[in-house]
């Protein structure tokens, strides 16, 4: 039976953190060929018309946040450059707070450009390179054994290890595709025994970055997404309102075997259904 408190809680939401792949759009496993998912334009246009602030937070690091916004805008979605976030956005916050000024990056310009724009030097994964931290993100075609070795020895030398995501998979039009940062992290952790700090979803740090961008407290937000291991846990970590949709990784049975306190507050077939609820 639906929780009668849910409509009231939804009415009290002051801002929205929206997932991208599998929620608003779907692309291929190379993050290309994006197409809109049902209700995406309806939801974002409705939020914009109602003056409800929102941001799009994707765990992908192929594109910079500005490039993410541009790709969505070309599909007709009203997303400005400052409304898109990636794990690189959160990495900037975390690295500046922790004093990491020189970071070895296993990833491309989707990570290096935001870090460098914030005054953080990035270095390639070459063994013997001094660094304050190591970060792994999307690194599919470029990944080599030498790069893995460089990351391992940087960690042995004392650099903490950060990962954009620990998701096994992400949603694509071809089905589930393996997340590269999880695979890289598995090798480095297995060899060094290091702690892996996630800067993307579902970390509270990622929710905090989104809340700061929207100028709201975490518990004023709704977090909307398709992955049972990302958006819903992140929402619960910050006492936000958790909305799960079934257009990507998750499905109607994804939460049937988990305790009630970690289930989504609201499950819907797609974001169009959320747009309809907000109109009511």
PDB file of C-alpha atoms in Angstrom:
ATOM      1  CA  UNK A   1       0.000   0.000   0.000  1.00  0.00           C
ATOM      2  CA  UNK A   2       1.424   3.462  -0.881  1.00  0.00           C
ATOM      3  CA  UNK A   3       2.713   5.501   2.036  1.00  0.00           C
ATOM      4  CA  UNK A   4       0.245   8.360   2.609  1.00  0.00           C
ATOM      5  CA  UNK A   5       3.137  10.575   3.764  1.00  0.00           C
ATOM      6  CA  UNK A   6       4.822  10.429   0.343  1.00  0.00           C
ATOM      7  CA  UNK A   7       2.732  13.108  -1.436  1.00  0.00           C
ATOM      8  CA  UNK A   8       3.305  15.555   1.416  1.00  0.00           C
ATOM      9  CA  UNK A   9       7.043  14.865   1.412  1.00  0.00           C
ATOM     10  CA  UNK A  10       7.176  15.335  -2.351  1.00  0.00           C
ATOM     11  CA  UNK A  11       5.434  18.706  -1.999  1.00  0.00           C
ATOM     12  CA  UNK A  12       8.138  19.805   0.453  1.00  0.00           C
ATOM     13  CA  UNK A  13      11.012  19.058  -1.947  1.00  0.00           C
ATOM     14  CA  UNK A  14      12.795  22.288  -2.904  1.00  0.00           C
ATOM     15  CA  UNK A  15      15.265  20.987  -5.476  1.00  0.00           C
ATOM     16  CA  UNK A  16      16.041  17.937  -7.627  1.00  0.00           C
ATOM     17  CA  UNK A  17      19.206  15.956  -8.315  1.00  0.00           C
ATOM     18  CA  UNK A  18      18.609  13.976 -11.504  1.00  0.00           C
ATOM     19  CA  UNK A  19      20.595  11.072 -12.886  1.00  0.00           C
ATOM     20  CA  UNK A  20      21.402  11.119 -16.592  1.00  0.00           C
ATOM     21  CA  UNK A  21      21.985   7.717 -18.253  1.00  0.00           C
ATOM     22  CA  UNK A  22      19.025   5.408 -17.786  1.00  0.00           C
ATOM     23  CA  UNK A  23      16.910   8.187 -16.291  1.00  0.00           C
ATOM     24  CA  UNK A  24      16.799  11.151 -18.689  1.00  0.00           C
ATOM     25  CA  UNK A  25      18.633   9.708 -21.689  1.00  0.00           C
ATOM     26  CA  UNK A  26      20.114   6.498 -23.017  1.00  0.00           C
ATOM     27  CA  UNK A  27      23.272   6.148 -25.088  1.00  0.00           C
ATOM     28  CA  UNK A  28      25.599   3.410 -26.247  1.00  0.00           C
ATOM     29  CA  UNK A  29      28.433   1.902 -24.233  1.00  0.00           C
ATOM     30  CA  UNK A  30      30.814   4.558 -25.556  1.00  0.00           C
ATOM     31  CA  UNK A  31      28.589   7.352 -24.183  1.00  0.00           C
ATOM     32  CA  UNK A  32      27.504   8.336 -27.685  1.00  0.00           C
ATOM     33  CA  UNK A  33      24.180   8.387 -29.552  1.00  0.00           C
ATOM     34  CA  UNK A  34      22.079   9.811 -26.734  1.00  0.00           C
ATOM     35  CA  UNK A  35      18.291   9.646 -27.070  1.00  0.00           C
ATOM     36  CA  UNK A  36      15.653  11.008 -24.718  1.00  0.00           C
ATOM     37  CA  UNK A  37      13.847   8.633 -22.391  1.00  0.00           C
ATOM     38  CA  UNK A  38      10.080   8.958 -21.814  1.00  0.00           C
ATOM     39  CA  UNK A  39       9.069  12.053 -19.881  1.00  0.00           C
ATOM     40  CA  UNK A  40      12.538  13.637 -19.676  1.00  0.00           C
ATOM     41  CA  UNK A  41      11.647  16.838 -21.501  1.00  0.00           C
ATOM     42  CA  UNK A  42       8.297  17.036 -19.707  1.00  0.00           C
ATOM     43  CA  UNK A  43       9.974  16.802 -16.286  1.00  0.00           C
ATOM     44  CA  UNK A  44      12.782  19.281 -16.887  1.00  0.00           C
ATOM     45  CA  UNK A  45      10.547  21.790 -18.616  1.00  0.00           C
ATOM     46  CA  UNK A  46       8.072  21.525 -15.756  1.00  0.00           C
ATOM     47  CA  UNK A  47      10.781  22.091 -13.149  1.00  0.00           C
ATOM     48  CA  UNK A  48      12.096  25.091 -15.078  1.00  0.00           C
ATOM     49  CA  UNK A  49       8.601  26.558 -15.497  1.00  0.00           C
ATOM     50  CA  UNK A  50       7.865  26.122 -11.786  1.00  0.00           C
ATOM     51  CA  UNK A  51      11.154  27.682 -10.727  1.00  0.00           C
ATOM     52  CA  UNK A  52      12.289  24.497  -8.966  1.00  0.00           C
ATOM     53  CA  UNK A  53      16.092  24.289  -9.057  1.00  0.00           C
ATOM     54  CA  UNK A  54      17.635  21.100 -10.409  1.00  0.00           C
ATOM     55  CA  UNK A  55      20.951  19.666 -11.483  1.00  0.00           C
ATOM     56  CA  UNK A  56      21.919  16.623 -13.504  1.00  0.00           C
ATOM     57  CA  UNK A  57      24.544  14.458 -11.798  1.00  0.00           C
ATOM     58  CA  UNK A  58      26.070  11.702 -13.909  1.00  0.00           C
ATOM     59  CA  UNK A  59      28.765   9.295 -12.732  1.00  0.00           C
ATOM     60  CA  UNK A  60      30.245   9.350 -16.224  1.00  0.00           C
ATOM     61  CA  UNK A  61      33.552  11.143 -16.659  1.00  0.00           C
ATOM     62  CA  UNK A  62      33.975  10.982 -20.435  1.00  0.00           C
ATOM     63  CA  UNK A  63      32.652  14.543 -20.724  1.00  0.00           C
ATOM     64  CA  UNK A  64      33.273  17.645 -18.665  1.00  0.00           C
ATOM     65  CA  UNK A  65      30.197  19.019 -16.867  1.00  0.00           C
ATOM     66  CA  UNK A  66      29.884  21.722 -19.537  1.00  0.00           C
ATOM     67  CA  UNK A  67      30.000  19.076 -22.274  1.00  0.00           C
ATOM     68  CA  UNK A  68      27.339  17.046 -20.456  1.00  0.00           C
ATOM     69  CA  UNK A  69      25.091  20.100 -20.350  1.00  0.00           C
ATOM     70  CA  UNK A  70      25.751  20.773 -24.035  1.00  0.00           C
ATOM     71  CA  UNK A  71      24.864  17.209 -25.027  1.00  0.00           C
ATOM     72  CA  UNK A  72      21.589  17.411 -23.114  1.00  0.00           C
ATOM     73  CA  UNK A  73      20.777  20.864 -24.467  1.00  0.00           C
ATOM     74  CA  UNK A  74      21.208  19.583 -28.018  1.00  0.00           C
ATOM     75  CA  UNK A  75      18.438  17.083 -27.273  1.00  0.00           C
ATOM     76  CA  UNK A  76      16.193  19.969 -26.253  1.00  0.00           C
ATOM     77  CA  UNK A  77      16.562  19.619 -22.478  1.00  0.00           C
ATOM     78  CA  UNK A  78      16.836  22.952 -20.616  1.00  0.00           C
ATOM     79  CA  UNK A  79      20.162  22.232 -18.892  1.00  0.00           C
ATOM     80  CA  UNK A  80      22.708  25.027 -18.473  1.00  0.00           C
ATOM     81  CA  UNK A  81      26.430  24.488 -17.975  1.00  0.00           C
ATOM     82  CA  UNK A  82      26.209  25.149 -14.236  1.00  0.00           C
ATOM     83  CA  UNK A  83      23.417  22.582 -13.860  1.00  0.00           C
ATOM     84  CA  UNK A  84      25.557  19.576 -14.809  1.00  0.00           C
ATOM     85  CA  UNK A  85      27.772  17.721 -12.335  1.00  0.00           C
ATOM     86  CA  UNK A  86      30.107  14.736 -12.553  1.00  0.00           C
ATOM     87  CA  UNK A  87      32.446  12.999 -10.077  1.00  0.00           C
ATOM     88  CA  UNK A  88      35.093  15.476 -11.242  1.00  0.00           C
ATOM     89  CA  UNK A  89      32.943  18.247  -9.738  1.00  0.00           C
ATOM     90  CA  UNK A  90      32.987  16.504  -6.375  1.00  0.00           C
ATOM     91  CA  UNK A  91      36.672  15.632  -6.723  1.00  0.00           C
ATOM     92  CA  UNK A  92      37.437  19.344  -6.960  1.00  0.00           C
ATOM     93  CA  UNK A  93      35.640  19.950  -3.649  1.00  0.00           C
ATOM     94  CA  UNK A  94      37.298  16.983  -1.927  1.00  0.00           C
ATOM     95  CA  UNK A  95      40.819  17.574  -3.242  1.00  0.00           C
ATOM     96  CA  UNK A  96      40.829  21.260  -2.321  1.00  0.00           C
ATOM     97  CA  UNK A  97      39.548  20.460   1.173  1.00  0.00           C
ATOM     98  CA  UNK A  98      42.183  17.762   1.680  1.00  0.00           C
ATOM     99  CA  UNK A  99      45.081  19.665   0.176  1.00  0.00           C
ATOM    100  CA  UNK A 100      45.625  17.469  -2.890  1.00  0.00           C
ATOM    101  CA  UNK A 101      47.237  19.794  -5.412  1.00  0.00           C
ATOM    102  CA  UNK A 102      48.865  17.266  -7.767  1.00  0.00           C
ATOM    103  CA  UNK A 103      46.749  14.314  -8.844  1.00  0.00           C
ATOM    104  CA  UNK A 104      47.576  11.304 -11.025  1.00  0.00           C
ATOM    105  CA  UNK A 105      44.547  10.714 -13.250  1.00  0.00           C
ATOM    106  CA  UNK A 106      43.566   7.474 -14.938  1.00  0.00           C
ATOM    107  CA  UNK A 107      41.016   9.176 -17.127  1.00  0.00           C
ATOM    108  CA  UNK A 108      40.599  11.757 -19.839  1.00  0.00           C
ATOM    109  CA  UNK A 109      39.776  15.431 -20.174  1.00  0.00           C
ATOM    110  CA  UNK A 110      36.403  14.886 -18.509  1.00  0.00           C
ATOM    111  CA  UNK A 111      38.398  14.696 -15.273  1.00  0.00           C
ATOM    112  CA  UNK A 112      41.556  16.652 -15.979  1.00  0.00           C
ATOM    113  CA  UNK A 113      39.910  19.825 -17.309  1.00  0.00           C
ATOM    114  CA  UNK A 114      37.658  20.459 -14.253  1.00  0.00           C
ATOM    115  CA  UNK A 115      40.543  19.730 -11.873  1.00  0.00           C
ATOM    116  CA  UNK A 116      42.929  22.025 -13.709  1.00  0.00           C
ATOM    117  CA  UNK A 117      40.304  24.769 -13.925  1.00  0.00           C
ATOM    118  CA  UNK A 118      40.195  24.656 -10.113  1.00  0.00           C
ATOM    119  CA  UNK A 119      43.977  25.025  -9.859  1.00  0.00           C
ATOM    120  CA  UNK A 120      44.755  21.336  -9.279  1.00  0.00           C
ATOM    121  CA  UNK A 121      47.657  19.996 -11.343  1.00  0.00           C
ATOM    122  CA  UNK A 122      46.999  16.674 -13.090  1.00  0.00           C
ATOM    123  CA  UNK A 123      49.677  14.207 -14.152  1.00  0.00           C
ATOM    124  CA  UNK A 124      49.436  11.100 -16.350  1.00  0.00           C
ATOM    125  CA  UNK A 125      49.838   7.591 -14.903  1.00  0.00           C
ATOM    126  CA  UNK A 126      53.590   7.192 -15.386  1.00  0.00           C
ATOM    127  CA  UNK A 127      55.586   5.260 -12.822  1.00  0.00           C
ATOM    128  CA  UNK A 128      57.817   7.433 -10.674  1.00  0.00           C
ATOM    129  CA  UNK A 129      55.621  10.539 -11.009  1.00  0.00           C
ATOM    130  CA  UNK A 130      55.116  12.337  -7.693  1.00  0.00           C
ATOM    131  CA  UNK A 131      51.497  13.036  -6.753  1.00  0.00           C
ATOM    132  CA  UNK A 132      49.296  13.797  -3.761  1.00  0.00           C
ATOM    133  CA  UNK A 133      46.487  11.465  -4.862  1.00  0.00           C
ATOM    134  CA  UNK A 134      45.384   9.068  -7.595  1.00  0.00           C
ATOM    135  CA  UNK A 135      41.964   9.192  -9.271  1.00  0.00           C
ATOM    136  CA  UNK A 136      40.387   6.649 -11.622  1.00  0.00           C
ATOM    137  CA  UNK A 137      37.457   7.340 -13.923  1.00  0.00           C
ATOM    138  CA  UNK A 138      36.445   6.492 -17.490  1.00  0.00           C
ATOM    139  CA  UNK A 139      39.594   4.990 -19.016  1.00  0.00           C
ATOM    140  CA  UNK A 140      38.451   2.335 -21.423  1.00  0.00           C
ATOM    141  CA  UNK A 141      40.564   2.487 -24.570  1.00  0.00           C
ATOM    142  CA  UNK A 142      43.632   4.110 -22.968  1.00  0.00           C
ATOM    143  CA  UNK A 143      44.078   1.682 -20.052  1.00  0.00           C
ATOM    144  CA  UNK A 144      47.394  -0.189 -20.106  1.00  0.00           C
ATOM    145  CA  UNK A 145      49.295  -2.391 -17.682  1.00  0.00           C
ATOM    146  CA  UNK A 146      51.871   0.386 -17.312  1.00  0.00           C
ATOM    147  CA  UNK A 147      49.136   2.792 -16.198  1.00  0.00           C
ATOM    148  CA  UNK A 148      47.897   0.302 -13.608  1.00  0.00           C
ATOM    149  CA  UNK A 149      51.448  -0.198 -12.380  1.00  0.00           C
ATOM    150  CA  UNK A 150      51.953   3.555 -12.046  1.00  0.00           C
ATOM    151  CA  UNK A 151      48.786   3.862  -9.956  1.00  0.00           C
ATOM    152  CA  UNK A 152      49.799   0.930  -7.756  1.00  0.00           C
ATOM    153  CA  UNK A 153      53.241   2.332  -7.003  1.00  0.00           C
ATOM    154  CA  UNK A 154      51.869   5.825  -6.387  1.00  0.00           C
ATOM    155  CA  UNK A 155      49.586   4.283  -3.755  1.00  0.00           C
ATOM    156  CA  UNK A 156      52.507   2.287  -2.305  1.00  0.00           C
ATOM    157  CA  UNK A 157      54.307   5.639  -2.006  1.00  0.00           C
ATOM    158  CA  UNK A 158      51.460   7.027   0.096  1.00  0.00           C
ATOM    159  CA  UNK A 159      48.997   8.609  -2.351  1.00  0.00           C
ATOM    160  CA  UNK A 160      45.334   8.033  -1.402  1.00  0.00           C
ATOM    161  CA  UNK A 161      43.172   6.443  -4.115  1.00  0.00           C
ATOM    162  CA  UNK A 162      39.899   7.937  -5.383  1.00  0.00           C
ATOM    163  CA  UNK A 163      37.346   6.469  -7.754  1.00  0.00           C
ATOM    164  CA  UNK A 164      34.676   8.217  -9.788  1.00  0.00           C
ATOM    165  CA  UNK A 165      32.333   5.285  -9.196  1.00  0.00           C
ATOM    166  CA  UNK A 166      32.243   1.758  -7.846  1.00  0.00           C
ATOM    167  CA  UNK A 167      29.241   0.689  -9.908  1.00  0.00           C
ATOM    168  CA  UNK A 168      29.668  -2.630 -11.631  1.00  0.00           C
ATOM    169  CA  UNK A 169      27.577  -1.503 -14.589  1.00  0.00           C
ATOM    170  CA  UNK A 170      25.947   1.480 -16.246  1.00  0.00           C
ATOM    171  CA  UNK A 171      22.861   1.468 -18.467  1.00  0.00           C
ATOM    172  CA  UNK A 172      23.238   1.606 -22.250  1.00  0.00           C
ATOM    173  CA  UNK A 173      21.049   0.913 -25.241  1.00  0.00           C
ATOM    174  CA  UNK A 174      22.929  -2.393 -25.664  1.00  0.00           C
ATOM    175  CA  UNK A 175      22.285  -3.399 -22.038  1.00  0.00           C
ATOM    176  CA  UNK A 176      24.650  -3.216 -19.073  1.00  0.00           C
ATOM    177  CA  UNK A 177      28.249  -2.156 -19.646  1.00  0.00           C
ATOM    178  CA  UNK A 178      31.131  -2.587 -17.221  1.00  0.00           C
ATOM    179  CA  UNK A 179      32.271   0.489 -15.316  1.00  0.00           C
ATOM    180  CA  UNK A 180      35.977   1.155 -15.840  1.00  0.00           C
ATOM    181  CA  UNK A 181      36.686   2.891 -12.530  1.00  0.00           C
ATOM    182  CA  UNK A 182      35.374  -0.150 -10.633  1.00  0.00           C
ATOM    183  CA  UNK A 183      37.666  -2.452 -12.617  1.00  0.00           C
ATOM    184  CA  UNK A 184      40.728  -0.232 -12.123  1.00  0.00           C
ATOM    185  CA  UNK A 185      39.985   0.164  -8.425  1.00  0.00           C
ATOM    186  CA  UNK A 186      39.678  -3.606  -8.005  1.00  0.00           C
ATOM    187  CA  UNK A 187      43.223  -4.132  -9.298  1.00  0.00           C
ATOM    188  CA  UNK A 188      44.771  -1.343  -7.225  1.00  0.00           C
ATOM    189  CA  UNK A 189      42.924  -2.365  -4.048  1.00  0.00           C
ATOM    190  CA  UNK A 190      43.755  -6.058  -4.501  1.00  0.00           C
ATOM    191  CA  UNK A 191      47.471  -5.359  -4.848  1.00  0.00           C
ATOM    192  CA  UNK A 192      47.916  -2.547  -2.317  1.00  0.00           C
ATOM    193  CA  UNK A 193      45.105  -3.168   0.164  1.00  0.00           C
ATOM    194  CA  UNK A 194      44.268   0.543  -0.042  1.00  0.00           C
ATOM    195  CA  UNK A 195      40.989   2.197   0.820  1.00  0.00           C
ATOM    196  CA  UNK A 196      39.042   3.367  -2.232  1.00  0.00           C
ATOM    197  CA  UNK A 197      37.248   6.674  -1.698  1.00  0.00           C
ATOM    198  CA  UNK A 198      34.318   7.211  -4.041  1.00  0.00           C
ATOM    199  CA  UNK A 199      33.741  10.811  -5.076  1.00  0.00           C
ATOM    200  CA  UNK A 200      30.750  10.125  -7.343  1.00  0.00           C
ATOM    201  CA  UNK A 201      27.395   8.645  -6.467  1.00  0.00           C
ATOM    202  CA  UNK A 202      26.351   7.220  -4.001  1.00  0.00           C
ATOM    203  CA  UNK A 203      28.787   9.068  -1.720  1.00  0.00           C
ATOM    204  CA  UNK A 204      27.488  11.745   0.596  1.00  0.00           C
ATOM    205  CA  UNK A 205      30.233  13.959  -0.821  1.00  0.00           C
ATOM    206  CA  UNK A 206      28.477  13.814  -4.208  1.00  0.00           C
ATOM    207  CA  UNK A 207      25.148  14.773  -2.649  1.00  0.00           C
ATOM    208  CA  UNK A 208      26.860  17.590  -0.775  1.00  0.00           C
ATOM    209  CA  UNK A 209      28.306  18.935  -4.049  1.00  0.00           C
ATOM    210  CA  UNK A 210      24.831  18.913  -5.597  1.00  0.00           C
ATOM    211  CA  UNK A 211      23.297  20.593  -2.555  1.00  0.00           C
ATOM    212  CA  UNK A 212      25.932  23.321  -2.639  1.00  0.00           C
ATOM    213  CA  UNK A 213      25.343  23.921  -6.332  1.00  0.00           C
ATOM    214  CA  UNK A 214      21.599  24.285  -5.712  1.00  0.00           C
ATOM    215  CA  UNK A 215      22.035  26.367  -2.563  1.00  0.00           C
ATOM    216  CA  UNK A 216      19.917  23.967  -0.515  1.00  0.00           C
ATOM    217  CA  UNK A 217      20.300  21.530   2.362  1.00  0.00           C
ATOM    218  CA  UNK A 218      20.578  17.859   1.430  1.00  0.00           C
ATOM    219  CA  UNK A 219      17.294  17.009   3.133  1.00  0.00           C
ATOM    220  CA  UNK A 220      15.491  19.576   0.965  1.00  0.00           C
ATOM    221  CA  UNK A 221      16.357  17.585  -2.163  1.00  0.00           C
ATOM    222  CA  UNK A 222      14.855  14.756  -4.168  1.00  0.00           C
ATOM    223  CA  UNK A 223      17.330  12.377  -5.827  1.00  0.00           C
ATOM    224  CA  UNK A 224      15.988  10.669  -8.956  1.00  0.00           C
ATOM    225  CA  UNK A 225      17.654   7.762 -10.733  1.00  0.00           C
ATOM    226  CA  UNK A 226      17.543   4.281 -12.197  1.00  0.00           C
ATOM    227  CA  UNK A 227      20.362   2.482 -10.373  1.00  0.00           C
ATOM    228  CA  UNK A 228      19.406   0.825  -7.061  1.00  0.00           C
ATOM    229  CA  UNK A 229      23.029   1.052  -5.874  1.00  0.00           C
ATOM    230  CA  UNK A 230      23.486   4.762  -6.587  1.00  0.00           C
ATOM    231  CA  UNK A 231      20.710   7.303  -6.290  1.00  0.00           C
ATOM    232  CA  UNK A 232      18.566   5.702  -3.580  1.00  0.00           C
ATOM    233  CA  UNK A 233      21.476   5.028  -1.172  1.00  0.00           C
ATOM    234  CA  UNK A 234      22.814   8.551  -1.777  1.00  0.00           C
ATOM    235  CA  UNK A 235      19.424  10.042  -0.986  1.00  0.00           C
ATOM    236  CA  UNK A 236      19.185   8.092   2.262  1.00  0.00           C
ATOM    237  CA  UNK A 237      22.727   9.142   3.218  1.00  0.00           C
ATOM    238  CA  UNK A 238      21.587  12.761   3.298  1.00  0.00           C
ATOM    239  CA  UNK A 239      17.952  12.291   4.388  1.00  0.00           C
ATOM    240  CA  UNK A 240      16.828  13.357   0.907  1.00  0.00           C
ATOM    241  CA  UNK A 241      13.704  12.088  -0.896  1.00  0.00           C
ATOM    242  CA  UNK A 242      14.571   9.003  -2.984  1.00  0.00           C
ATOM    243  CA  UNK A 243      12.828   8.415  -6.319  1.00  0.00           C
ATOM    244  CA  UNK A 244      13.590   5.292  -8.372  1.00  0.00           C
ATOM    245  CA  UNK A 245      12.635   4.878 -12.023  1.00  0.00           C
ATOM    246  CA  UNK A 246      12.613   1.689 -14.093  1.00  0.00           C
ATOM    247  CA  UNK A 247      14.094   2.919 -17.379  1.00  0.00           C
ATOM    248  CA  UNK A 248      17.705   1.819 -16.834  1.00  0.00           C
ATOM    249  CA  UNK A 249      19.483  -0.592 -14.475  1.00  0.00           C
ATOM    250  CA  UNK A 250      16.648  -0.926 -11.967  1.00  0.00           C
ATOM    251  CA  UNK A 251      13.273  -2.608 -12.387  1.00  0.00           C
ATOM    252  CA  UNK A 252      10.067  -3.170 -10.442  1.00  0.00           C
ATOM    253  CA  UNK A 253      11.619  -5.908  -8.285  1.00  0.00           C
ATOM    254  CA  UNK A 254      14.910  -4.233  -7.492  1.00  0.00           C
ATOM    255  CA  UNK A 255      13.987  -3.282  -3.932  1.00  0.00           C
ATOM    256  CA  UNK A 256      11.740  -6.183  -2.958  1.00  0.00           C
ATOM    257  CA  UNK A 257      14.391  -7.867  -0.784  1.00  0.00           C
ATOM    258  CA  UNK A 258      15.837  -4.831   1.005  1.00  0.00           C
ATOM    259  CA  UNK A 259      14.680  -3.341   4.328  1.00  0.00           C
ATOM    260  CA  UNK A 260      11.983  -0.703   4.132  1.00  0.00           C
ATOM    261  CA  UNK A 261      14.286   1.997   5.486  1.00  0.00           C
ATOM    262  CA  UNK A 262      16.595   1.762   2.452  1.00  0.00           C
ATOM    263  CA  UNK A 263      13.948   1.495  -0.234  1.00  0.00           C
ATOM    264  CA  UNK A 264      12.994   4.470  -2.418  1.00  0.00           C
ATOM    265  CA  UNK A 265      10.278   6.683  -1.040  1.00  0.00           C
ATOM    266  CA  UNK A 266       8.710   6.586  -4.498  1.00  0.00           C
ATOM    267  CA  UNK A 267       9.040   4.102  -7.397  1.00  0.00           C
ATOM    268  CA  UNK A 268       7.842   5.090 -10.852  1.00  0.00           C
ATOM    269  CA  UNK A 269       8.029   3.651 -14.366  1.00  0.00           C
ATOM    270  CA  UNK A 270       9.785   6.752 -15.724  1.00  0.00           C
ATOM    271  CA  UNK A 271      10.392  10.435 -15.048  1.00  0.00           C
ATOM    272  CA  UNK A 272       7.263  11.323 -16.995  1.00  0.00           C
ATOM    273  CA  UNK A 273       5.259   9.833 -14.141  1.00  0.00           C
ATOM    274  CA  UNK A 274       7.148  12.109 -11.746  1.00  0.00           C
ATOM    275  CA  UNK A 275       6.334  15.120 -13.919  1.00  0.00           C
ATOM    276  CA  UNK A 276       2.641  14.163 -13.746  1.00  0.00           C
ATOM    277  CA  UNK A 277       2.750  13.860  -9.935  1.00  0.00           C
ATOM    278  CA  UNK A 278       4.369  17.299  -9.667  1.00  0.00           C
ATOM    279  CA  UNK A 279       1.687  18.812 -11.876  1.00  0.00           C
ATOM    280  CA  UNK A 280      -0.964  17.525  -9.480  1.00  0.00           C
TER     281      UNK A 280
END
